[in-house]
Amino acid sequence: MNQAQTQSKQALVLGAGIIGLCSAYYLQQAGYQVSVIEQEPEVGRQTSYANGAQLSYSYVAPLAAPGVLSQVPKWLLDPDAPMRLKPSLNPADICWGIHFARACNAAQSRQTTQELLSLSFFSRDLYHALFEEIQDVDFDRPGKLVVHREHAHFQAAVKQLEIQRALGCEQYALTTEECIEKEPALAPHRADIVGGIWTPSEEVVDSYKLCLALRKNLQQKGVTFLLNQRVQALVPTQAHRTAEQTVEVLLDNGSRLNADAIVVALGSFANELLRPLRINIPVAPLKGYSLTLQITDKKQAPYVSITDYERKVVYARIGERLRIAGMADRVGLDRSLDSRRLRTLINEAKKLFPGAGDLEHAEQWAGLRPATPKGKPIIDKTPYANLWLNLGHGALGLTLATGSGKLLAELVSAQASTIAPAAFRLDQA
């Protein structure tokens, strides 16, 4: 279907995080007249606001991996563990946990990684085109270094290199001294680092600045933004001229909106809208935390993006600021700031880059990453003719946003898909 054929078609995107905005961007590009509905007063104010900032195209391996289940008992007993699980008797939570456990095997992990790489490489190409149009978002290409403190973990990572290379990733194993050559700010920790994995292609961007820039770009192209508008329900209706069932959007103010395509890009908050329609999505919130501080000493702050493998903390320089992010807490829809978890993050950063800036007065943030058991997003149609899903990206929402938005737009407008879409169907999550 070409642009002229879709020119009169309307699309509603529910959610103005990075996934919703990229969905709107590519739907508009495909010829749709797009409106974006968001309950916050500004775009990108929830999960997209202060995430890890890393565009990790080659690091997409799912959380459900061999060996993860053996770590769970230790995490349950350690309040400072990188992942925290709150026991739940909710049937949906139990079901998610069972499917997650089933996915923790080598064959599934390899298949998921391969599928996610196809989407992330697609996303990378689209980002490079996007950044020619949208600038001043603290985009940079510093590369990424995953540092290892334990020999066993480093050796396992080196073995994984061959698999990653076979899937199209450019990565290299570095010695301790080579790690410090790449990032001199690591020099004080020479005795703690046994090696690292270097990926030159990895990038960074300020997700919130990108969301604001996308909003401005889209408004200039005629896209409408309905901010401070909460979606109360999706109401089943009958499609005109056909027997297909559709939905319309009921807002809190009582108004009803309809469109040829309605895209749910609400992350962890999609369940409450979809459950009454008997659409069950296996998406669970994983709460993450971040700190953002002004860099006061550039020599003591990393330029290269750093992942501290054993501590599961990431560091990304965005402009003149340092973003520090980590943790994955399974605690429901609670977005409150947990002082103990933030203290853990502050302490880890003080150990690694103590002179980078004032960590005690860094901006603190927590957000909910919408995760599926296998770690793959859902980009798919629903039983309702005009209702589509683009959600469940977990910690990879920023990395996969452009590819997901483009693939969604291709499916909605019945264009040939650039990458195989089957892996991201609802029944494959």
Coordinates of C-alpha atoms in Angstrom, one line a residue:
M1 CA 0.0 0.0 0.0
N2 CA 1.6 3.3 -1.0
Q3 CA 1.3 6.7 0.7
A4 CA -1.4 8.0 -1.6
Q5 CA -3.6 5.0 -0.7
T6 CA -3.2 5.5 3.0
Q7 CA -3.4 9.3 2.9
S8 CA -6.9 9.5 4.3
K9 CA -6.4 6.9 7.0
Q10 CA -6.3 7.8 10.7
A11 CA -4.0 6.4 13.3
L12 CA -4.1 6.8 17.1
V13 CA -1.0 6.0 19.2
L14 CA -1.6 5.4 22.9
G15 CA 1.5 6.3 24.8
A16 CA 4.2 9.0 24.1
G17 CA 7.3 7.2 25.3
I18 CA 10.1 6.4 22.8
I19 CA 8.1 3.4 21.4
G20 CA 4.9 5.4 20.9
L21 CA 6.8 8.3 19.3
C22 CA 8.7 6.1 16.9
S23 CA 5.4 4.3 16.0
A24 CA 3.9 7.7 15.3
Y25 CA 7.0 8.8 13.3
Y26 CA 6.8 5.9 10.9
L27 CA 3.0 5.8 10.6
Q28 CA 3.1 9.4 9.6
Q29 CA 5.9 8.5 7.1
A30 CA 3.6 5.8 5.7
G31 CA 0.9 8.4 5.0
Y32 CA -1.3 8.1 8.1
Q33 CA -2.8 11.1 9.8
V34 CA -1.6 10.5 13.4
S35 CA -2.7 11.6 16.8
V36 CA -0.8 10.6 20.0
I37 CA -2.5 10.3 23.4
E38 CA -0.5 10.6 26.6
Q39 CA -1.7 10.9 30.2
E40 CA 1.5 12.9 31.3
P41 CA 1.8 16.6 30.6
E42 CA 4.8 16.0 28.3
V43 CA 6.1 13.2 26.2
G44 CA 8.8 10.7 27.4
R45 CA 8.1 11.4 31.1
Q46 CA 7.9 7.7 32.3
T47 CA 10.2 4.8 31.3
S48 CA 11.9 6.9 28.5
Y49 CA 12.8 9.7 30.8
A50 CA 16.1 8.7 32.4
N51 CA 17.0 5.2 31.2
G52 CA 20.5 3.8 30.7
A53 CA 21.0 6.0 27.5
Q54 CA 22.9 3.2 25.8
L55 CA 22.0 2.1 22.2
S56 CA 23.2 -1.4 22.7
Y57 CA 22.7 -3.0 19.3
S58 CA 25.0 -6.0 19.9
Y59 CA 24.0 -6.6 23.5
V60 CA 20.5 -7.9 23.2
A61 CA 20.8 -11.3 24.9
P62 CA 17.7 -11.9 27.0
L63 CA 17.5 -11.9 30.8
A64 CA 16.1 -15.4 30.5
A65 CA 19.5 -17.2 30.0
P66 CA 21.1 -20.4 31.2
G67 CA 22.3 -20.0 34.8
V68 CA 19.9 -17.2 35.8
L69 CA 17.6 -19.5 37.8
S70 CA 20.6 -20.7 39.9
Q71 CA 21.1 -17.1 40.9
V72 CA 17.5 -16.5 42.2
P73 CA 18.0 -18.0 45.7
K74 CA 21.0 -15.7 46.3
W75 CA 19.1 -12.6 44.9
L76 CA 16.1 -13.4 47.2
L77 CA 18.5 -13.3 50.3
D78 CA 20.5 -10.2 49.2
P79 CA 18.8 -6.8 49.5
D80 CA 21.5 -5.3 47.3
A81 CA 21.3 -7.9 44.6
P82 CA 21.1 -6.6 41.0
M83 CA 17.7 -8.2 40.7
R84 CA 15.1 -8.3 43.4
L85 CA 11.9 -10.4 43.3
K86 CA 8.8 -9.7 45.4
P87 CA 6.8 -13.0 45.8
S88 CA 3.3 -12.8 44.3
L89 CA 0.3 -15.0 44.3
N90 CA -1.2 -13.1 41.3
P91 CA -2.0 -15.7 38.6
A92 CA -0.6 -13.5 35.9
D93 CA 2.7 -13.0 37.8
I94 CA 3.0 -16.8 38.4
C95 CA 2.3 -17.5 34.8
W96 CA 5.0 -15.0 33.7
G97 CA 7.4 -16.6 36.1
I98 CA 6.8 -20.1 34.7
H99 CA 7.3 -19.0 31.1
F100 CA 10.4 -17.1 32.1
A101 CA 11.8 -20.2 33.8
R102 CA 11.1 -22.3 30.7
A103 CA 12.9 -19.8 28.5
C104 CA 16.1 -20.0 30.6
N105 CA 17.9 -22.5 28.4
A106 CA 20.7 -22.2 25.8
A107 CA 18.6 -23.0 22.7
Q108 CA 15.9 -20.5 23.5
S109 CA 18.4 -17.8 24.5
R110 CA 20.4 -18.2 21.3
Q111 CA 17.2 -18.1 19.2
T112 CA 15.9 -15.0 21.0
T113 CA 19.3 -13.3 20.7
Q114 CA 19.4 -13.9 16.9
E115 CA 15.8 -12.6 16.5
L116 CA 16.6 -9.5 18.6
L117 CA 19.8 -8.8 16.7
S118 CA 17.8 -8.6 13.4
L119 CA 15.6 -6.0 15.0
S120 CA 18.5 -4.1 16.7
F121 CA 20.6 -3.9 13.5
F122 CA 17.4 -2.7 11.6
S123 CA 17.0 -0.1 14.4
R124 CA 20.6 1.0 14.1
D125 CA 20.2 1.8 10.4
L126 CA 17.0 3.7 11.1
Y127 CA 18.6 5.7 13.9
H128 CA 21.4 6.8 11.7
A129 CA 18.9 8.1 9.2
L130 CA 16.9 9.7 12.0
F131 CA 19.9 11.5 13.5
E132 CA 20.5 13.2 10.2
E133 CA 17.0 14.8 10.6
I134 CA 16.9 15.2 14.4
Q135 CA 19.9 16.6 16.2
D136 CA 20.9 18.1 19.5
V137 CA 19.9 15.0 21.5
D138 CA 23.3 14.2 22.9
F139 CA 23.9 11.5 20.4
D140 CA 27.4 10.0 20.4
R141 CA 29.3 6.9 19.2
P142 CA 31.8 6.1 22.1
G143 CA 31.7 2.3 21.8
K144 CA 30.9 0.1 24.7
L145 CA 33.2 -1.8 27.1
V146 CA 31.9 -4.6 29.4
V147 CA 34.4 -5.0 32.2
H148 CA 34.8 -8.2 34.0
R149 CA 36.1 -8.8 37.5
E150 CA 35.9 -12.6 37.6
H151 CA 37.9 -14.9 35.4
A152 CA 35.1 -17.4 35.0
H153 CA 32.7 -14.7 33.7
F154 CA 35.3 -13.3 31.4
Q155 CA 36.1 -16.7 29.9
A156 CA 32.4 -17.3 29.3
A157 CA 32.1 -14.0 27.6
V158 CA 35.1 -14.8 25.3
K159 CA 33.5 -18.0 24.3
Q160 CA 30.3 -16.1 23.5
L161 CA 32.3 -13.8 21.2
E162 CA 32.3 -16.5 18.4
I163 CA 28.6 -16.9 18.6
Q164 CA 28.1 -13.1 18.5
R165 CA 30.4 -12.7 15.6
A166 CA 28.6 -15.4 13.6
L167 CA 25.4 -13.4 14.2
G168 CA 27.0 -10.2 12.7
C169 CA 28.4 -8.5 15.8
E170 CA 31.9 -6.8 15.8
Q171 CA 33.3 -7.4 19.2
Y172 CA 36.8 -8.0 20.7
A173 CA 38.2 -9.4 23.9
L174 CA 40.6 -7.0 25.7
T175 CA 43.2 -7.6 28.3
T176 CA 43.2 -5.4 31.5
E177 CA 45.7 -3.0 30.0
E178 CA 43.8 -2.8 26.7
C179 CA 40.6 -1.9 28.7
I180 CA 42.5 0.9 30.4
E181 CA 43.8 2.1 27.0
K182 CA 40.2 2.3 25.8
E183 CA 39.0 4.1 29.0
P184 CA 41.7 5.7 31.1
A185 CA 39.3 6.5 33.9
L186 CA 39.4 2.8 34.8
A187 CA 43.2 3.0 35.6
P188 CA 42.7 3.1 39.4
H189 CA 40.9 -0.3 39.2
R190 CA 43.6 -2.1 37.3
A191 CA 43.9 -4.8 40.0
D192 CA 40.1 -5.5 39.9
I193 CA 39.7 -5.9 36.2
V194 CA 40.6 -9.2 34.5
G195 CA 39.5 -8.3 31.0
G196 CA 36.7 -6.8 29.0
I197 CA 34.6 -7.1 25.8
W198 CA 34.8 -4.1 23.4
T199 CA 32.1 -3.3 21.0
P200 CA 33.0 -0.2 18.8
S201 CA 29.6 0.1 17.2
E202 CA 27.6 0.9 20.4
E203 CA 26.2 4.4 20.8
V204 CA 24.5 6.7 23.3
V205 CA 21.6 9.2 23.2
D206 CA 19.6 11.1 25.7
S207 CA 16.2 9.4 25.4
Y208 CA 14.2 12.3 26.9
K209 CA 15.8 14.9 24.6
L210 CA 15.1 12.5 21.7
C211 CA 11.4 12.2 22.8
L212 CA 11.1 16.0 22.9
A213 CA 12.8 16.4 19.5
L214 CA 10.5 13.8 18.0
R215 CA 7.4 15.6 19.3
K216 CA 8.6 18.8 17.8
N217 CA 9.4 17.1 14.5
L218 CA 6.1 15.3 14.4
Q219 CA 4.1 18.4 15.2
Q220 CA 5.7 20.2 12.3
K221 CA 4.5 17.4 10.1
G222 CA 0.9 17.7 11.3
V223 CA 0.8 15.0 14.0
T224 CA -1.6 15.9 16.9
F225 CA -0.6 15.4 20.5
L226 CA -3.3 15.0 23.2
L227 CA -1.4 15.4 26.4
N228 CA -2.9 15.1 29.9
Q229 CA -5.4 12.7 28.5
R230 CA -5.9 9.4 30.2
V231 CA -7.4 6.5 28.3
Q232 CA -10.1 5.0 30.4
A233 CA -11.0 2.0 28.2
L234 CA -10.9 0.4 24.8
V235 CA -14.6 -0.2 23.8
P236 CA -15.5 -2.8 21.2
T237 CA -17.4 -1.6 18.2
Q238 CA -18.5 -2.9 14.8
A239 CA -16.5 -1.8 11.8
H240 CA -18.4 0.1 9.1
R241 CA -19.2 -1.9 5.9
T242 CA -17.7 -5.1 7.3
A243 CA -18.5 -7.7 10.0
E244 CA -15.1 -7.1 11.7
Q245 CA -15.0 -6.1 15.3
T246 CA -13.0 -3.0 16.1
V247 CA -12.4 -0.8 19.2
E248 CA -12.7 2.9 20.0
V249 CA -10.8 4.8 22.6
L250 CA -12.8 6.2 25.6
L251 CA -11.0 9.0 27.4
D252 CA -11.4 10.1 31.0
N253 CA -13.2 13.2 29.9
G254 CA -15.9 11.0 28.3
S255 CA -14.9 11.7 24.6
R256 CA -14.6 8.8 22.2
L257 CA -12.0 8.5 19.5
N258 CA -11.8 6.1 16.6
A259 CA -9.3 5.4 13.9
D260 CA -8.3 3.0 11.2
A261 CA -5.4 1.9 13.4
I262 CA -5.0 2.2 17.1
V263 CA -1.6 1.3 18.5
V264 CA -1.1 0.4 22.2
A265 CA 2.4 1.5 23.2
L266 CA 1.8 1.8 26.9
G267 CA 4.5 -0.6 28.2
S268 CA 3.7 -2.0 31.6
F269 CA 0.4 -0.2 31.8
A270 CA -1.2 -1.8 28.8
N271 CA -2.6 -4.8 30.7
E272 CA -5.4 -2.9 32.4
L273 CA -6.7 -1.7 29.0
L274 CA -6.3 -5.0 27.2
R275 CA -7.5 -7.5 29.8
P276 CA -11.2 -6.5 29.5
L277 CA -10.9 -7.3 25.7
R278 CA -9.6 -10.8 26.6
I279 CA -6.2 -9.9 25.2
N280 CA -3.6 -11.3 27.6
I281 CA -0.2 -9.9 27.1
P282 CA 2.7 -11.5 29.0
V283 CA 4.3 -8.2 30.1
A284 CA 5.6 -7.6 33.6
P285 CA 7.3 -4.5 34.9
L286 CA 10.9 -4.6 35.9
K287 CA 11.8 -1.6 37.9
G288 CA 15.1 0.1 37.2
Y289 CA 16.9 3.0 38.7
S290 CA 19.2 5.7 37.5
L291 CA 21.3 8.7 38.6
T292 CA 22.2 11.6 36.4
L293 CA 25.0 14.0 37.4
Q294 CA 26.9 16.9 35.9
I295 CA 30.5 15.9 35.2
T296 CA 32.9 18.0 37.2
D297 CA 36.1 16.2 36.2
K298 CA 36.2 14.8 32.7
K299 CA 39.4 12.8 33.3
Q300 CA 37.6 10.9 36.1
A301 CA 34.4 10.2 34.2
P302 CA 34.3 7.6 31.5
Y303 CA 33.9 8.7 27.8
V304 CA 33.4 5.1 26.7
S305 CA 30.1 3.5 27.7
I306 CA 30.8 1.1 30.5
T307 CA 29.0 -2.0 31.8
D308 CA 30.2 -3.3 35.1
Y309 CA 29.3 -7.0 34.4
E310 CA 29.4 -8.4 38.0
R311 CA 27.6 -5.4 39.5
K312 CA 25.1 -5.1 36.6
V313 CA 25.5 -1.3 36.5
V314 CA 25.9 0.8 33.3
Y315 CA 27.6 4.2 32.8
A316 CA 26.9 6.4 29.8
R317 CA 28.2 9.9 29.1
I318 CA 25.5 12.0 27.6
G319 CA 26.8 15.5 26.7
E320 CA 28.3 16.9 29.9
R321 CA 26.4 14.5 32.2
L322 CA 27.0 11.0 33.4
R323 CA 24.0 8.6 33.5
I324 CA 24.4 5.6 35.9
A325 CA 21.7 2.9 35.7
G326 CA 21.0 -0.5 37.1
M327 CA 18.8 -2.9 39.0
A328 CA 15.8 -5.0 37.9
D329 CA 13.1 -5.2 40.6
R330 CA 10.0 -7.3 40.1
V331 CA 7.8 -5.3 42.4
G332 CA 4.7 -4.6 40.4
L333 CA 3.7 -1.2 39.2
D334 CA 5.4 0.7 42.1
R335 CA 7.4 3.6 40.6
S336 CA 8.5 5.1 43.9
L337 CA 12.1 5.8 44.7
D338 CA 13.5 3.1 46.9
S339 CA 16.2 4.8 49.0
R340 CA 18.1 1.6 49.7
R341 CA 18.3 0.7 46.0
L342 CA 19.5 4.1 45.0
R343 CA 22.1 4.0 47.8
T344 CA 23.4 0.8 46.3
L345 CA 23.7 2.5 43.0
I346 CA 25.4 5.5 44.5
N347 CA 27.9 3.3 46.4
E348 CA 28.8 1.3 43.3
A349 CA 29.4 4.5 41.3
K350 CA 31.5 5.9 44.1
K351 CA 33.7 2.8 44.0
L352 CA 34.3 3.0 40.2
F353 CA 34.2 6.7 39.3
P354 CA 34.3 8.6 42.6
G355 CA 35.6 11.9 41.1
A356 CA 33.3 12.2 38.2
G357 CA 30.8 14.4 39.9
D358 CA 28.6 15.0 43.0
L359 CA 26.8 11.6 43.3
E360 CA 25.0 12.6 46.5
H361 CA 23.1 15.3 44.6
A362 CA 22.6 13.5 41.4
E363 CA 19.1 13.4 39.9
Q364 CA 17.4 10.2 41.0
W365 CA 14.9 8.3 38.9
A366 CA 13.0 5.0 38.8
G367 CA 11.0 3.6 35.8
L368 CA 9.2 0.4 34.8
R369 CA 10.7 -1.7 32.0
P370 CA 7.9 -3.8 30.3
A371 CA 9.4 -7.2 30.0
T372 CA 8.1 -10.4 28.3
P373 CA 9.3 -13.8 29.6
K374 CA 11.5 -14.5 26.5
G375 CA 12.8 -10.9 26.4
K376 CA 11.2 -10.1 22.9
P377 CA 8.9 -7.2 22.2
I378 CA 5.3 -7.8 20.9
I379 CA 4.7 -6.1 17.5
D380 CA 1.5 -7.5 16.3
K381 CA -2.1 -7.2 15.4
T382 CA -4.9 -8.3 17.7
P383 CA -8.3 -10.0 17.1
Y384 CA -9.8 -6.5 16.7
A385 CA -9.3 -5.2 13.1
N386 CA -8.0 -1.8 14.1
L387 CA -6.0 -2.6 17.3
W388 CA -2.2 -3.1 17.2
L389 CA 0.4 -3.8 19.9
N390 CA 4.0 -2.4 20.2
L391 CA 5.2 -3.1 23.7
G392 CA 7.2 -5.4 25.9
H393 CA 10.7 -4.2 25.0
G394 CA 12.1 -4.6 28.5
A395 CA 15.5 -2.9 29.0
L396 CA 15.9 -2.6 25.2
G397 CA 13.1 -0.1 24.5
L398 CA 15.5 2.7 23.5
T399 CA 17.7 0.5 21.4
L400 CA 14.8 -1.2 19.5
A401 CA 12.5 1.8 19.2
T402 CA 13.1 2.8 15.6
G403 CA 13.1 -0.7 14.3
S404 CA 9.9 -1.5 16.2
G405 CA 8.2 1.6 15.1
K406 CA 9.1 1.0 11.4
L407 CA 8.1 -2.7 11.6
L408 CA 4.8 -1.8 13.2
A409 CA 4.1 0.8 10.5
E410 CA 4.9 -1.7 7.8
L411 CA 2.4 -4.2 9.2
V412 CA -0.3 -1.7 9.8
S413 CA -0.1 -0.3 6.2
A414 CA 0.3 -3.8 4.7
Q415 CA 3.7 -3.0 3.3
A416 CA 6.4 -5.7 2.7
S417 CA 8.3 -6.1 6.0
T418 CA 12.0 -5.2 6.0
I419 CA 12.7 -7.9 8.6
A420 CA 10.8 -11.1 9.4
P421 CA 7.9 -10.1 11.8
A422 CA 6.9 -13.6 12.9
A423 CA 9.3 -13.6 15.9
F424 CA 7.5 -10.7 17.4
R425 CA 4.0 -12.0 17.3
L426 CA 2.0 -12.1 20.6
D427 CA 2.1 -15.9 20.6
Q428 CA 5.9 -15.9 20.4
A429 CA 6.4 -13.7 23.5

